[in-house]
PDB file of C-alpha atoms in Angstrom:
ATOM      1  CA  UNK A 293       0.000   0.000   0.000  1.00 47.00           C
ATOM      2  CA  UNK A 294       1.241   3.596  -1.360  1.00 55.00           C
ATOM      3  CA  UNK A 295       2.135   5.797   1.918  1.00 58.00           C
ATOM      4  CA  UNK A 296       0.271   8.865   2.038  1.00 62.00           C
ATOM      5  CA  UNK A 297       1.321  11.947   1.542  1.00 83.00           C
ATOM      6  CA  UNK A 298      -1.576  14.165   3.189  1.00 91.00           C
ATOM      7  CA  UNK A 299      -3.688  13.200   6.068  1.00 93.00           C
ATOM      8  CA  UNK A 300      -6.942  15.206   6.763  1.00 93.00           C
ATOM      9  CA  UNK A 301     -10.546  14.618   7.698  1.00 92.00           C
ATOM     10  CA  UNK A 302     -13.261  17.244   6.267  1.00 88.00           C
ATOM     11  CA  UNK A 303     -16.458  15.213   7.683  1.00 85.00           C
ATOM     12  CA  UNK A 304     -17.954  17.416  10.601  1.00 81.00           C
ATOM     13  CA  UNK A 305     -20.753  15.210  11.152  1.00 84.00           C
ATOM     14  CA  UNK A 306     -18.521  13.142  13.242  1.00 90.00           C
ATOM     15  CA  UNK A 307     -17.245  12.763  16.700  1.00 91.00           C
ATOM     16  CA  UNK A 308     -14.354  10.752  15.773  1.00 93.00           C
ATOM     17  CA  UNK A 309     -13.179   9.523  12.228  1.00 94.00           C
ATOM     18  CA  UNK A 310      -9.903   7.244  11.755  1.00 94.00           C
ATOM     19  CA  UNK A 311      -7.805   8.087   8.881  1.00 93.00           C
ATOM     20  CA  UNK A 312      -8.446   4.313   6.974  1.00 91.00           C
ATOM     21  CA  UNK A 313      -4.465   3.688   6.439  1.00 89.00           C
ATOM     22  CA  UNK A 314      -1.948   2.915   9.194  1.00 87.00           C
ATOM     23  CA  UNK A 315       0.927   3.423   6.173  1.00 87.00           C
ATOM     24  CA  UNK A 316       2.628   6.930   7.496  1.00 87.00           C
ATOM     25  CA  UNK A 317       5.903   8.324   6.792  1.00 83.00           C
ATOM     26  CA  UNK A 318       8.051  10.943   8.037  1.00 83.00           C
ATOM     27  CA  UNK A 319       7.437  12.874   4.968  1.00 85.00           C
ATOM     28  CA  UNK A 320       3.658  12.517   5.194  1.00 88.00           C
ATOM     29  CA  UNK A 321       1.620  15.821   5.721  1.00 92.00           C
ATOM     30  CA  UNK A 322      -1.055  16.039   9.137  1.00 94.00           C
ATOM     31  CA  UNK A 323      -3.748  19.043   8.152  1.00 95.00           C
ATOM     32  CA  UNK A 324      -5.777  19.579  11.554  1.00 95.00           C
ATOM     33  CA  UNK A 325      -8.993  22.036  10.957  1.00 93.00           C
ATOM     34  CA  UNK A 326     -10.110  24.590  13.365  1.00 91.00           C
ATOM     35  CA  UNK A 327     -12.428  22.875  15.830  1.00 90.00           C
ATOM     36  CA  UNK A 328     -10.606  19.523  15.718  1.00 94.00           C
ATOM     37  CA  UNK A 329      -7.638  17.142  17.165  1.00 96.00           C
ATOM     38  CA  UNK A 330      -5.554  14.457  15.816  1.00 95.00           C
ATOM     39  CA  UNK A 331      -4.193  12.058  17.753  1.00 94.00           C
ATOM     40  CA  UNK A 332      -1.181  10.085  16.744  1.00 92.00           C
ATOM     41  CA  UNK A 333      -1.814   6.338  18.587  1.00 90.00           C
ATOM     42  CA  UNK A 334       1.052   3.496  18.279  1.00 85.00           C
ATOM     43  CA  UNK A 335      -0.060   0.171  19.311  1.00 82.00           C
ATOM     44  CA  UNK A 336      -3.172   2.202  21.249  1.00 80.00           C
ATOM     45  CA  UNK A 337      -0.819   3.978  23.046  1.00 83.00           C
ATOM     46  CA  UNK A 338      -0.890   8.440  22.542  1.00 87.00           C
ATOM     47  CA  UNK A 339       2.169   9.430  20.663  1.00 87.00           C
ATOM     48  CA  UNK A 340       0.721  13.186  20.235  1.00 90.00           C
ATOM     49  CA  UNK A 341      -2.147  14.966  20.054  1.00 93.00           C
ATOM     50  CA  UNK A 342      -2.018  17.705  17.386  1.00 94.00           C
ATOM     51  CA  UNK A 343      -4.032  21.350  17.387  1.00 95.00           C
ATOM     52  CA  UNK A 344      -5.625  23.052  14.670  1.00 95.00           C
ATOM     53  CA  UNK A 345      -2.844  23.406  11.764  1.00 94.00           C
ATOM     54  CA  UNK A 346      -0.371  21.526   9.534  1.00 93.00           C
ATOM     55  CA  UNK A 347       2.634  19.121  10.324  1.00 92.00           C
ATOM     56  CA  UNK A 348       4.978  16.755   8.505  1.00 89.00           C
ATOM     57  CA  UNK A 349       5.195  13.959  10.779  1.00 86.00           C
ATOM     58  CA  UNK A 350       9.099  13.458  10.729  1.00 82.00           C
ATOM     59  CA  UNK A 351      11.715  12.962  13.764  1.00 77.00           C
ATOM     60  CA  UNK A 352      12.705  17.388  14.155  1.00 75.00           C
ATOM     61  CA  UNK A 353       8.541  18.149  15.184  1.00 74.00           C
ATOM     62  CA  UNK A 354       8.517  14.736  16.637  1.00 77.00           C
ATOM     63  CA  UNK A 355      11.618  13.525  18.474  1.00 76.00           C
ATOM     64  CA  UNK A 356       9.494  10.474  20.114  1.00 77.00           C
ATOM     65  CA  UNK A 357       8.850   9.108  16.930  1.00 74.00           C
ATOM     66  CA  UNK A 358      12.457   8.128  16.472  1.00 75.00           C
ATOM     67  CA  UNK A 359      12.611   6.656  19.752  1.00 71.00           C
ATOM     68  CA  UNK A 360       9.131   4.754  19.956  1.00 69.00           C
ATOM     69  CA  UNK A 361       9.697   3.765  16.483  1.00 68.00           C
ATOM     70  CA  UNK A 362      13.105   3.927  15.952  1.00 71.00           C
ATOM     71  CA  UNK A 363      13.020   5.855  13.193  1.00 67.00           C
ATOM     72  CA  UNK A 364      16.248   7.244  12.199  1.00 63.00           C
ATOM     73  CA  UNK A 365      16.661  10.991  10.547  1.00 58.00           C
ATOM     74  CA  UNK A 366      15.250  11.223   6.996  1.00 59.00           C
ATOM     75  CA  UNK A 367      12.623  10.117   5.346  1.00 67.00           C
ATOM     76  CA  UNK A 368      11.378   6.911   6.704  1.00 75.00           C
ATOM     77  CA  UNK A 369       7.881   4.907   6.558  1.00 80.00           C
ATOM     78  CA  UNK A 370       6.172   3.970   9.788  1.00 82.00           C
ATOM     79  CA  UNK A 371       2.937   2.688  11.056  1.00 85.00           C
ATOM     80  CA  UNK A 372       0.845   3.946  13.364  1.00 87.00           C
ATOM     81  CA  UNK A 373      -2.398   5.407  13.224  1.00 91.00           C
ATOM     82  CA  UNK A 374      -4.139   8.866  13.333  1.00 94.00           C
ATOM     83  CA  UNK A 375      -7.867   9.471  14.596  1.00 95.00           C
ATOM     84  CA  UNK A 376      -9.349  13.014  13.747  1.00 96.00           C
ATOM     85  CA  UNK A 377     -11.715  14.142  16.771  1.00 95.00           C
ATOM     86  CA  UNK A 378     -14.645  16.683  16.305  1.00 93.00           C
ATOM     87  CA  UNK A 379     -14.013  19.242  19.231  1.00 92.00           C
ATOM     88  CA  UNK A 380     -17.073  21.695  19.058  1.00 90.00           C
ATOM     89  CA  UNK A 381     -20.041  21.582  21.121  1.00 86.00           C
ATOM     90  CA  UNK A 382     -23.212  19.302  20.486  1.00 85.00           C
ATOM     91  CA  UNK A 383     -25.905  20.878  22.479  1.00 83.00           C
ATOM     92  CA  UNK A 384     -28.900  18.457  20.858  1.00 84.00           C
ATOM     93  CA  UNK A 385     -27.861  14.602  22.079  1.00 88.00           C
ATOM     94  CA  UNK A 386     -31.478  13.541  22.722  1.00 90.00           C
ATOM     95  CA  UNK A 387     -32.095  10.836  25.815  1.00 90.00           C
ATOM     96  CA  UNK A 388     -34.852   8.785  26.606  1.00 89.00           C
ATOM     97  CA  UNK A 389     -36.324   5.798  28.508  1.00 86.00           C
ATOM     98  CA  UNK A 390     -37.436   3.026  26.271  1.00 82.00           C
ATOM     99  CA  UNK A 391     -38.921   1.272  29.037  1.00 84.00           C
ATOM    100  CA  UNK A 392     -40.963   2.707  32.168  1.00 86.00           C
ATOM    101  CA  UNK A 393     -39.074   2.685  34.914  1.00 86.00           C
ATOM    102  CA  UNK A 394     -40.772   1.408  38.347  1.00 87.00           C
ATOM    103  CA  UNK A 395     -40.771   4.182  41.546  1.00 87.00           C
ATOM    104  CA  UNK A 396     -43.339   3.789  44.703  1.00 86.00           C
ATOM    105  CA  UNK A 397     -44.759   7.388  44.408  1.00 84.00           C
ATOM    106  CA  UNK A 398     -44.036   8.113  48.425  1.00 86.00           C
ATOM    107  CA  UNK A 399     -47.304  10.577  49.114  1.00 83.00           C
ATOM    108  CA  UNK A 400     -49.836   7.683  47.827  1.00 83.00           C
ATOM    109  CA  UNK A 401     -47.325   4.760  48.228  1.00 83.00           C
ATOM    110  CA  UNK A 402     -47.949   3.038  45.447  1.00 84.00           C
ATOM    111  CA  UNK A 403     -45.774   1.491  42.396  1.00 84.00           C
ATOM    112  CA  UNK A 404     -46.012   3.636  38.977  1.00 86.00           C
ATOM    113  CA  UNK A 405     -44.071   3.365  35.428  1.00 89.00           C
ATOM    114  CA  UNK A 406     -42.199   6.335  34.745  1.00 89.00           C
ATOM    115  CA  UNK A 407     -41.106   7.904  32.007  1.00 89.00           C
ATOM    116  CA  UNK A 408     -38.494  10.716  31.068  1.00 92.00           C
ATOM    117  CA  UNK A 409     -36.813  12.176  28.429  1.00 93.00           C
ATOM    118  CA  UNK A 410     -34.602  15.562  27.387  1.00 93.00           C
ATOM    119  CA  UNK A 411     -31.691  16.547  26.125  1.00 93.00           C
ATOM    120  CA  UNK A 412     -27.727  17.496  26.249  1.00 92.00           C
ATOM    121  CA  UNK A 413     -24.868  18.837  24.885  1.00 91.00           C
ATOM    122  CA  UNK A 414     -21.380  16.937  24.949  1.00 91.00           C
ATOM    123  CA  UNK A 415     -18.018  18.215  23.861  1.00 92.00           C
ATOM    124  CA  UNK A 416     -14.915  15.604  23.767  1.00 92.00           C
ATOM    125  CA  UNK A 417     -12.719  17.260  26.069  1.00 93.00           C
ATOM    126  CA  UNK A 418      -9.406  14.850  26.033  1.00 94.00           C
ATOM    127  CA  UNK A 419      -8.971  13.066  23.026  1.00 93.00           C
ATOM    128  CA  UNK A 420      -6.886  10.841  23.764  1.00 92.00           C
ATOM    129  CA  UNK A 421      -8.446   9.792  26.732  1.00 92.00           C
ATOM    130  CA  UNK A 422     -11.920   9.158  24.826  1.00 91.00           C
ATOM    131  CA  UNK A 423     -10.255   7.028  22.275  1.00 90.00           C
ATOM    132  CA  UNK A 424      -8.815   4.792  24.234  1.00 86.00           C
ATOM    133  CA  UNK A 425     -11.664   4.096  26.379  1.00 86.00           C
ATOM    134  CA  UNK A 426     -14.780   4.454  24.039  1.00 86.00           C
ATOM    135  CA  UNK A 427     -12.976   3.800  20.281  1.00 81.00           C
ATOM    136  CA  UNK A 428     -11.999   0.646  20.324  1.00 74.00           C
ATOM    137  CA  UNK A 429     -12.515  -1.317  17.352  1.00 75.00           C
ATOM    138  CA  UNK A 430     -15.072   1.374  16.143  1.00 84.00           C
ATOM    139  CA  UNK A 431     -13.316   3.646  12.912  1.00 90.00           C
ATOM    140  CA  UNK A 432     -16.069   6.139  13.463  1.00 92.00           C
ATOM    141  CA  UNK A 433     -18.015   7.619  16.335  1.00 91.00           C
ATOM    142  CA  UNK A 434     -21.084   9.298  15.715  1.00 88.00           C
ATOM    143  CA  UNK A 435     -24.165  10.441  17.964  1.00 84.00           C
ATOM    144  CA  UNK A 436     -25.886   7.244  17.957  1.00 85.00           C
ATOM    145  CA  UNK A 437     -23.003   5.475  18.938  1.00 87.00           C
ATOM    146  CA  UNK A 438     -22.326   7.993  21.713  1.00 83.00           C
ATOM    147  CA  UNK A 439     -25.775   7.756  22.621  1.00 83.00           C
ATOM    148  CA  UNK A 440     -25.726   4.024  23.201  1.00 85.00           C
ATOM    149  CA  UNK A 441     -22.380   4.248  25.134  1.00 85.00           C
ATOM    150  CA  UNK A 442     -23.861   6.807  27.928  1.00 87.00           C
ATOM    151  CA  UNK A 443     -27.631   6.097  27.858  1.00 87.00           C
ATOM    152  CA  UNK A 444     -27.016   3.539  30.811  1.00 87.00           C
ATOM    153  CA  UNK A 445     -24.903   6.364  32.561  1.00 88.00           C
ATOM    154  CA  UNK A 446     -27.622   8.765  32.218  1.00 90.00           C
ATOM    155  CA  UNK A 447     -30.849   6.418  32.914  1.00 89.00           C
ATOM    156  CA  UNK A 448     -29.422   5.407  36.066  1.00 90.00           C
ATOM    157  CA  UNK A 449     -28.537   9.108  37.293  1.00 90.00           C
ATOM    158  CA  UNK A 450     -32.043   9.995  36.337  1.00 90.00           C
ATOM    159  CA  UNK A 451     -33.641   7.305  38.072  1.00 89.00           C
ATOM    160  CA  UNK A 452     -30.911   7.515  41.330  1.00 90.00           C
ATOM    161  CA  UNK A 453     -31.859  11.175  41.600  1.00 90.00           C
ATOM    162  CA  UNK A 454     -35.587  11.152  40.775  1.00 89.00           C
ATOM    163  CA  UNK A 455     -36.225   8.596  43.269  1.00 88.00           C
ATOM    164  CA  UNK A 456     -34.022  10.405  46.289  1.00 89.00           C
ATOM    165  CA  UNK A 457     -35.284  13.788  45.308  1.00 88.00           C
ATOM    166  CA  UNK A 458     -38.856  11.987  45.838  1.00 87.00           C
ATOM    167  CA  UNK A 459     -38.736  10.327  49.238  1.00 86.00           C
ATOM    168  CA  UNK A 460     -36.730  12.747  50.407  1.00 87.00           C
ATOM    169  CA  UNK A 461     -39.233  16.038  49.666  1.00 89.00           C
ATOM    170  CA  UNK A 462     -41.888  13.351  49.527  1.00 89.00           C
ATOM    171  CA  UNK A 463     -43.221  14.814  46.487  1.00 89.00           C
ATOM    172  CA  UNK A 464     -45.809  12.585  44.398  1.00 87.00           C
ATOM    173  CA  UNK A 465     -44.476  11.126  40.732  1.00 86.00           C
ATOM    174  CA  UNK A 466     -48.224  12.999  39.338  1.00 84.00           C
ATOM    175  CA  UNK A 467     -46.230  17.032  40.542  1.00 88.00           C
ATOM    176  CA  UNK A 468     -42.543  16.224  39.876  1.00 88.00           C
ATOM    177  CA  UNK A 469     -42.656  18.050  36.363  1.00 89.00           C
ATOM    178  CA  UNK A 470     -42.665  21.367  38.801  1.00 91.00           C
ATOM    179  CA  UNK A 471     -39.504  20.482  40.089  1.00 92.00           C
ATOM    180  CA  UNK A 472     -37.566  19.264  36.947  1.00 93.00           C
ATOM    181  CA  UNK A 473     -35.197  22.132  36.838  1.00 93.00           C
ATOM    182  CA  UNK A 474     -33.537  21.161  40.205  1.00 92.00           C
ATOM    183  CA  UNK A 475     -33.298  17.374  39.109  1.00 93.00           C
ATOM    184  CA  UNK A 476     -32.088  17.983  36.221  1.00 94.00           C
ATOM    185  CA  UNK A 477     -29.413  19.980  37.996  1.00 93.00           C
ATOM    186  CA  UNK A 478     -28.830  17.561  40.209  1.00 92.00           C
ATOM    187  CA  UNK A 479     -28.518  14.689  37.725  1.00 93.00           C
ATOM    188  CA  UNK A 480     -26.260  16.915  35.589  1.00 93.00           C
ATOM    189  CA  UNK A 481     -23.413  16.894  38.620  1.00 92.00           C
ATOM    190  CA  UNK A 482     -23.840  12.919  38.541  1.00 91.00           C
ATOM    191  CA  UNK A 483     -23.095  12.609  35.022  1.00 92.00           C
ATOM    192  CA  UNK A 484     -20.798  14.793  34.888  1.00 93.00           C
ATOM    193  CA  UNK A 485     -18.285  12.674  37.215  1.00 92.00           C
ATOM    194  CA  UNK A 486     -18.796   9.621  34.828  1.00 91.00           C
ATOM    195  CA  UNK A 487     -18.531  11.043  31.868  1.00 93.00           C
ATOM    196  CA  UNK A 488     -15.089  12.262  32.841  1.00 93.00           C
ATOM    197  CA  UNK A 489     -14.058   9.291  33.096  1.00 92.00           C
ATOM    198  CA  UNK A 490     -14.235   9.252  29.231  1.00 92.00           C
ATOM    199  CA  UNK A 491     -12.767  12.639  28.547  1.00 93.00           C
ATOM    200  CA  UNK A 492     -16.403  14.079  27.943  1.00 93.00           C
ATOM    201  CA  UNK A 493     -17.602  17.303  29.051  1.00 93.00           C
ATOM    202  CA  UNK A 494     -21.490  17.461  29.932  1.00 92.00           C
ATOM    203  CA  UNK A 495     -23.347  20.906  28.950  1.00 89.00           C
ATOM    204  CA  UNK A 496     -26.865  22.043  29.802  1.00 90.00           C
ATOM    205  CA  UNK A 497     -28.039  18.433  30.606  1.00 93.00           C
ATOM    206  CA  UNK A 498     -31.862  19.223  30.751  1.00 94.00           C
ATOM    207  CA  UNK A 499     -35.149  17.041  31.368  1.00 94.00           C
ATOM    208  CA  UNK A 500     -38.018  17.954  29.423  1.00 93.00           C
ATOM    209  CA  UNK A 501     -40.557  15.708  30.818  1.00 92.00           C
ATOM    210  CA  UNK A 502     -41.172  13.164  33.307  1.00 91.00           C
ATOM    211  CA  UNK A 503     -44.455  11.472  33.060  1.00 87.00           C
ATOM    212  CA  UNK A 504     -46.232   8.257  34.066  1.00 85.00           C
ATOM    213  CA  UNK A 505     -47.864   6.167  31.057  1.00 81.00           C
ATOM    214  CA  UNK A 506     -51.713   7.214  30.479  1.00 80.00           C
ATOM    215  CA  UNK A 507     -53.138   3.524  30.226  1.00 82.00           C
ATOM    216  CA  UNK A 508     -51.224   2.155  33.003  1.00 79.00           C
ATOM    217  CA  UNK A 509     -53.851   0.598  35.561  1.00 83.00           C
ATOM    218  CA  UNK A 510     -52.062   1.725  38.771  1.00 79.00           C
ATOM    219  CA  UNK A 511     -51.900   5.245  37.360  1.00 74.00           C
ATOM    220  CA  UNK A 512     -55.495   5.439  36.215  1.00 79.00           C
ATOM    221  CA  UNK A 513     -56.863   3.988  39.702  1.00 79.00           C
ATOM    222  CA  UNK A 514     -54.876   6.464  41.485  1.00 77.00           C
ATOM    223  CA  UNK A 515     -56.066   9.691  39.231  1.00 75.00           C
ATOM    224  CA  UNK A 516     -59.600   8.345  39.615  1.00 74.00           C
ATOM    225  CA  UNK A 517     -59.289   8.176  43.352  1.00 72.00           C
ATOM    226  CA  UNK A 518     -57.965  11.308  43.780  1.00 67.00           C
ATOM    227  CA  UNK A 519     -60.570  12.972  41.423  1.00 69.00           C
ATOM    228  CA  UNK A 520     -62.843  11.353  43.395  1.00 71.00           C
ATOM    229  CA  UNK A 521     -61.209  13.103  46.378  1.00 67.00           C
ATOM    230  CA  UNK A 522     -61.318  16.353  44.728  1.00 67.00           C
ATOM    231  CA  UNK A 523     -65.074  16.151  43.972  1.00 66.00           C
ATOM    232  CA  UNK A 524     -65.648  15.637  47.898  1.00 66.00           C
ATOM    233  CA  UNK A 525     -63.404  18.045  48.801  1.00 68.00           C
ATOM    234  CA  UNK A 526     -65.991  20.516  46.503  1.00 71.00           C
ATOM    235  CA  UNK A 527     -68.822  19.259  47.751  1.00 65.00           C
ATOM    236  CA  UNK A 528     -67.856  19.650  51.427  1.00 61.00           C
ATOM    237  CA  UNK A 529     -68.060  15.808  53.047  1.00 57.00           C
ATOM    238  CA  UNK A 530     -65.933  12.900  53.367  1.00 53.00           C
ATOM    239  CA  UNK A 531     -65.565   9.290  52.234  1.00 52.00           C
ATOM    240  CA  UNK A 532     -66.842   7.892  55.808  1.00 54.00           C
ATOM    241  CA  UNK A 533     -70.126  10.126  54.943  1.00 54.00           C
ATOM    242  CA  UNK A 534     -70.618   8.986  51.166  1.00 53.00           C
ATOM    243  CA  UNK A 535     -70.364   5.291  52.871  1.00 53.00           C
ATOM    244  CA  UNK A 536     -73.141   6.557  55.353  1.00 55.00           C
ATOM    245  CA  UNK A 537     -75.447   7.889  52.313  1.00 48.00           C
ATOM    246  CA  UNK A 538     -74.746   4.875  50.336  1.00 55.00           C
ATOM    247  CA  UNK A 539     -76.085   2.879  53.040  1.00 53.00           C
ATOM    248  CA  UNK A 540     -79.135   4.796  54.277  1.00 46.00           C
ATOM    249  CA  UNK A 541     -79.953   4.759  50.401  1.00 50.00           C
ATOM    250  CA  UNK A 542     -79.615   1.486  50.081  1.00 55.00           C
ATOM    251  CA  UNK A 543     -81.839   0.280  53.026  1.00 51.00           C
ATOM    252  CA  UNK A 544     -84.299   3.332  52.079  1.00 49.00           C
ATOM    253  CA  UNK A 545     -84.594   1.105  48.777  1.00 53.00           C
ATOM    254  CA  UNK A 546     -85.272  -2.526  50.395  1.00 57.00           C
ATOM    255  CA  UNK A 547     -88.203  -1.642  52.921  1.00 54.00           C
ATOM    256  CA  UNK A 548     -87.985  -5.278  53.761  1.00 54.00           C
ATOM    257  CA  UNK A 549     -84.469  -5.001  55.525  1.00 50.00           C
ATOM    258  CA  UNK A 550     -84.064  -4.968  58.951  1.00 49.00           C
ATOM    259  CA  UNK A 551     -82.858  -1.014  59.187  1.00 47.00           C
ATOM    260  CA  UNK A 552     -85.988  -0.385  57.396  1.00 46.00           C
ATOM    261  CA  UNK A 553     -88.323   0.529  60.689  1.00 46.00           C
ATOM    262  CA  UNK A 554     -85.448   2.888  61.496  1.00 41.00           C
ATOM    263  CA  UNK A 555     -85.522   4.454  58.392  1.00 41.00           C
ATOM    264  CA  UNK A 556     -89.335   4.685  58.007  1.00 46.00           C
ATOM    265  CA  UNK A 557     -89.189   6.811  61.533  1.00 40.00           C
TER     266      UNK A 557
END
């Protein structure tokens, strides 16, 4: 395979693109755009990571080159590879639960499906760092893949936080959407710490909604019973009394039952 003579990536639809050919040489030509890295990996191990600009990829701008690959002075092929990373700011990664997830609503104590979803932005923050851990095999990384790599991350924050921020204001799963500004604070200082872990910076991490499935059973008994609660709140008289009408109504009906002589005087 022909070494190449200029290396450069013009696809900015991309987190992370691999230049296809491992064939370098020390006269070989690195263009880095504005808004991206390139890091120079032997073996998956960082050789350099290179700024915005253009470089020729011998032993004077890279001295470790001719000791990690003994490359003497002059023009001299080598392998190793080069991975182009996108450094701007993505302020749209969507996030979602695919599945309800299961909380004990702690004013009414009982179990509900939950659903949330919302947005945020991500910017790559060390390159090299995010290669090695979330790369791998991969030649490209784009937002679905970094979607699917931190959707567990972010799910579980979610559901850690939503749940403690819960019990601990004892706030009911039916009026947390008035609160979703200081949970999604809250989850965005959780992720944050794991997503460092990958070289990832997390931006304006936001829930949009968080909402318990219309047709659920448990949800619609509990939204009946408290519209039911409601309506004798209006009226002015309790659930012990309705039981009491229900009952002098029904005996008023059957003038053969044994309350009957009661209710006749």
């Amino acid at each position: 395979m022909p070494i190449i003579s200029v290396v450069t990536c013009n696809n900015p639809d991309l987190y992370v693109w691999k230049w296809p050919s491992d064939e370098l040489g020390t006269w070989t030509q690195l263009v880095v755009s504005e808004s991206q890295e390139a890091v120079l990996l032997k073996d998956g191990i960082k050789v350099r990571v290179f700024g915005p600009g253009r470089y020729t990829l011998d032993t004077a701008n890279i001295p470790v080159l001719s000791e990690l690959f003994k490359i003497p002075f002059g023009e001299s092929p080598f392998k190793a590879t080069i991975w182009f990373v996108n450094k701007t700011f993505t302020l749209d990664v969507p996030w979602g639960t695919s599945d309800p997830i299961q909380l004990q609503d702690p004013k009414y104590g009982v179990m509900l499906p939950v659903r949330a979803r919302g947005q945020f932005g991500v910017q790559i923050e060390d390159s090299a760092k995010f290669l090695i851990k979330i790369a791998g095999t991969r030649s490209t990384i784009d937002r679905d893949v970094l979607i699917s790599e931190f959707k567990g991350v972010v799910l579980e924050q979610v559901k850690g936080v939503v749940a403690g921020k819960l019990v601990k204001d004892r706030i009911s799963i039916l009026d947390v959407n008035a609160y979703l500004k200081d949970i999604s604070d809250a989850v965005q200082a959780g992720v944050e710490i794991d997503f460092s872990e990958f070289g990832v910076k997390v931006v304006k991490f936001k829930i949009v909604s968080i909402s318990t499935p219309e047709d659920d059973t448990a949800v619609k008994q509990l939204k009946a019973a408290l519209a039911k609660k409601a309506e004798m709140n209006i009226v002015g008289y309790s659930y012990q009394q309705e039981r009491s009408f229900d009952t002098m109504e029904s005996a008023a009906s059957n003038p053969g039952s044994g309350g009957s002589g009661l209710m006749g005087a």
